[in-house]
mmCIF file with all atom_site columns, C-alpha atoms in Angstrom:
data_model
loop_
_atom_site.group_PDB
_atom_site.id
_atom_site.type_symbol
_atom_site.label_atom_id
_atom_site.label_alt_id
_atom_site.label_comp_id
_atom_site.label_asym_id
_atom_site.label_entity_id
_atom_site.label_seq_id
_atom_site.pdbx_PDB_ins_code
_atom_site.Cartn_x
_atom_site.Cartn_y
_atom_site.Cartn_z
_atom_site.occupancy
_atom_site.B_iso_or_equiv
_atom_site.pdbx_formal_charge
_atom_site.auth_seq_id
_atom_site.auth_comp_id
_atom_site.auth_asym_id
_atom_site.auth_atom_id
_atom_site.pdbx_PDB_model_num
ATOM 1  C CA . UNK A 1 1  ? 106.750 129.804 25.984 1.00 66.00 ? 1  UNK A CA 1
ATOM 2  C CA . UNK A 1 2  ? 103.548 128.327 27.162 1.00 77.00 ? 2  UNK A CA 1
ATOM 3  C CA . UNK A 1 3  ? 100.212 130.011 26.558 1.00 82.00 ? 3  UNK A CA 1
ATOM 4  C CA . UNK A 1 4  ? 98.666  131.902 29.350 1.00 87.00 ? 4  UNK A CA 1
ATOM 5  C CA . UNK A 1 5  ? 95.003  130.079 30.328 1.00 88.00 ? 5  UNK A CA 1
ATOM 6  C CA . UNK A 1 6  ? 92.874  132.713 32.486 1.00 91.00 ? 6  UNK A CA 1
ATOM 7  C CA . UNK A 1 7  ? 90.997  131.348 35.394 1.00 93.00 ? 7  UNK A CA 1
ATOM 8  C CA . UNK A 1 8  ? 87.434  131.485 35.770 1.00 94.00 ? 8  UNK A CA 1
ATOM 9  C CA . UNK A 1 9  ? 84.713  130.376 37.681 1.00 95.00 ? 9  UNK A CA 1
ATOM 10 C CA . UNK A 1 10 ? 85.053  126.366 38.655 1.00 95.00 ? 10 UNK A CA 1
ATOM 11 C CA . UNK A 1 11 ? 89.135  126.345 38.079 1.00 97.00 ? 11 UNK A CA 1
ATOM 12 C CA . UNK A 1 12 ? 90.108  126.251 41.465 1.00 97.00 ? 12 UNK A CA 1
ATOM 13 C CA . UNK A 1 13 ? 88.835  125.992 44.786 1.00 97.00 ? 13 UNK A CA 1
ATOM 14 C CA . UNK A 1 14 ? 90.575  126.878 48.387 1.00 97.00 ? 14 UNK A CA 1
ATOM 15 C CA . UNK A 1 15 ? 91.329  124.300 51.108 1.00 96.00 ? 15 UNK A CA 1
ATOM 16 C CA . UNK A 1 16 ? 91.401  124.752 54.212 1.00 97.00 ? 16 UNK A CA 1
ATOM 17 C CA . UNK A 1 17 ? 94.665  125.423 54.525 1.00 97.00 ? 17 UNK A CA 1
ATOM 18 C CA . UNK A 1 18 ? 93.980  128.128 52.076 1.00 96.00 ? 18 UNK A CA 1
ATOM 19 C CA . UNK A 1 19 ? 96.269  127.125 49.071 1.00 95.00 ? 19 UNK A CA 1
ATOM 20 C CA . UNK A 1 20 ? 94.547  127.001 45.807 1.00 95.00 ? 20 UNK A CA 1
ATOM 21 C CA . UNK A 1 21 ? 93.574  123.274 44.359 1.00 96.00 ? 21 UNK A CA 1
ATOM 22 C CA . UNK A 1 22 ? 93.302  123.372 40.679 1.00 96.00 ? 22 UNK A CA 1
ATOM 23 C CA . UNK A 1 23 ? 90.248  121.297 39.421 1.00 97.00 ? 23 UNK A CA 1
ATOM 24 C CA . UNK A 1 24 ? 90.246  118.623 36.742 1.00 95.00 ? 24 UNK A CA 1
ATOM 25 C CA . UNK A 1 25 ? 88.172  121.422 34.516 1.00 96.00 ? 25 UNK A CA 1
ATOM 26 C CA . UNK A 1 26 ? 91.556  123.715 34.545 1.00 95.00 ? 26 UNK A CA 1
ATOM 27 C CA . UNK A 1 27 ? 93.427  121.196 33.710 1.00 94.00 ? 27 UNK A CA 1
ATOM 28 C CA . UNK A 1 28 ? 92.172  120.316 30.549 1.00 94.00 ? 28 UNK A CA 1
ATOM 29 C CA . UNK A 1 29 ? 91.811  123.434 29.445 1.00 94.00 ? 29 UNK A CA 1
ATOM 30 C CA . UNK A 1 30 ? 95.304  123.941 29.919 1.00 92.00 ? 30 UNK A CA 1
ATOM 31 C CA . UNK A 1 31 ? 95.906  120.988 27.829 1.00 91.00 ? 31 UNK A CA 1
ATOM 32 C CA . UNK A 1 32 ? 98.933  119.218 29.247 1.00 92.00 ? 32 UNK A CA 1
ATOM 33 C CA . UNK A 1 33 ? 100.476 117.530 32.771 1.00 92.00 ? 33 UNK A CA 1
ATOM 34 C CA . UNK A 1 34 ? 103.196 119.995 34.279 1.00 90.00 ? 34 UNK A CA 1
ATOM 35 C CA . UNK A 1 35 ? 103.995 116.282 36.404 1.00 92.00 ? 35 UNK A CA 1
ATOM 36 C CA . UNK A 1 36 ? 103.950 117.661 39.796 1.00 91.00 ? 36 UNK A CA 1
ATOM 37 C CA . UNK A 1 37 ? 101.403 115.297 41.067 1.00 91.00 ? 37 UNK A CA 1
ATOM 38 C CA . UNK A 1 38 ? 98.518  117.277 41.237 1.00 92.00 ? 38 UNK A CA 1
ATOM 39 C CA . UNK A 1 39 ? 95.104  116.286 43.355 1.00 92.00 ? 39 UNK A CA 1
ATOM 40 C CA . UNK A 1 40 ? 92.699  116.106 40.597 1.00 94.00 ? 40 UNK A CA 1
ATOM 41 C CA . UNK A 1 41 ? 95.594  115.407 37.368 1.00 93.00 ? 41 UNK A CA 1
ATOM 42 C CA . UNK A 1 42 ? 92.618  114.088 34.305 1.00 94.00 ? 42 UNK A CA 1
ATOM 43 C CA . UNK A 1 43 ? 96.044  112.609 32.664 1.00 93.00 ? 43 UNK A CA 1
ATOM 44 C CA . UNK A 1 44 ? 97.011  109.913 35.391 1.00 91.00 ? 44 UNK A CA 1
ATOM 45 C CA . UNK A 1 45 ? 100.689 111.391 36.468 1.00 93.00 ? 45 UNK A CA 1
ATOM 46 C CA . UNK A 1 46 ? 101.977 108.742 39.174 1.00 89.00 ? 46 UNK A CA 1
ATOM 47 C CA . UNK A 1 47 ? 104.779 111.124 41.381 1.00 90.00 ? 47 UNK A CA 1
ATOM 48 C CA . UNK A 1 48 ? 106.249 108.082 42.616 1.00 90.00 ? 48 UNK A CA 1
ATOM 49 C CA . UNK A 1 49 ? 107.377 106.583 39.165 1.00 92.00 ? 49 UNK A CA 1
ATOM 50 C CA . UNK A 1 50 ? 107.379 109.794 36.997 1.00 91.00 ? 50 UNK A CA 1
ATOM 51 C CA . UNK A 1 51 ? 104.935 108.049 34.505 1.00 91.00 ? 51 UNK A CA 1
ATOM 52 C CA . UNK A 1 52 ? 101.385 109.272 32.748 1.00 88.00 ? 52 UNK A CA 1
ATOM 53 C CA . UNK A 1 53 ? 98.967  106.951 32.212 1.00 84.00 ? 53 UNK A CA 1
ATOM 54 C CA . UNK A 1 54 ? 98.420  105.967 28.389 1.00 68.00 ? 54 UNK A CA 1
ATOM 55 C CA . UNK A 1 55 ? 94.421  106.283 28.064 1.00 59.00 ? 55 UNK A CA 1
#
């Protein structure tokens, strides 16, 4: 089971569509890629090939 990470301040913003964009901030503190492509991914996950970027 993965470990719950509570949002705070700076974790997200709205657009103006009004879904919730995750920042690069909440996803390192999560501490892996879930690999669905995410706008601001700090670990390089290309959706068209399935890969992560070695660092």
């Amino acid at each position: 089971m993965k470990e719950f990470v509570p949002i705070e301040e700076g974790d997200y913003y709205l657009t103006p569509e009004g879904y919730r964009c995750f920042t690069e901030q909440y996803h390192l503190k999560r501490g892996y890629c879930c690999e669905s492509g995410c706008r601001h991914c700090p670990y390089g996950f290309n959706k068209k090939t399935g890969t992560i970027k070695k660092k």
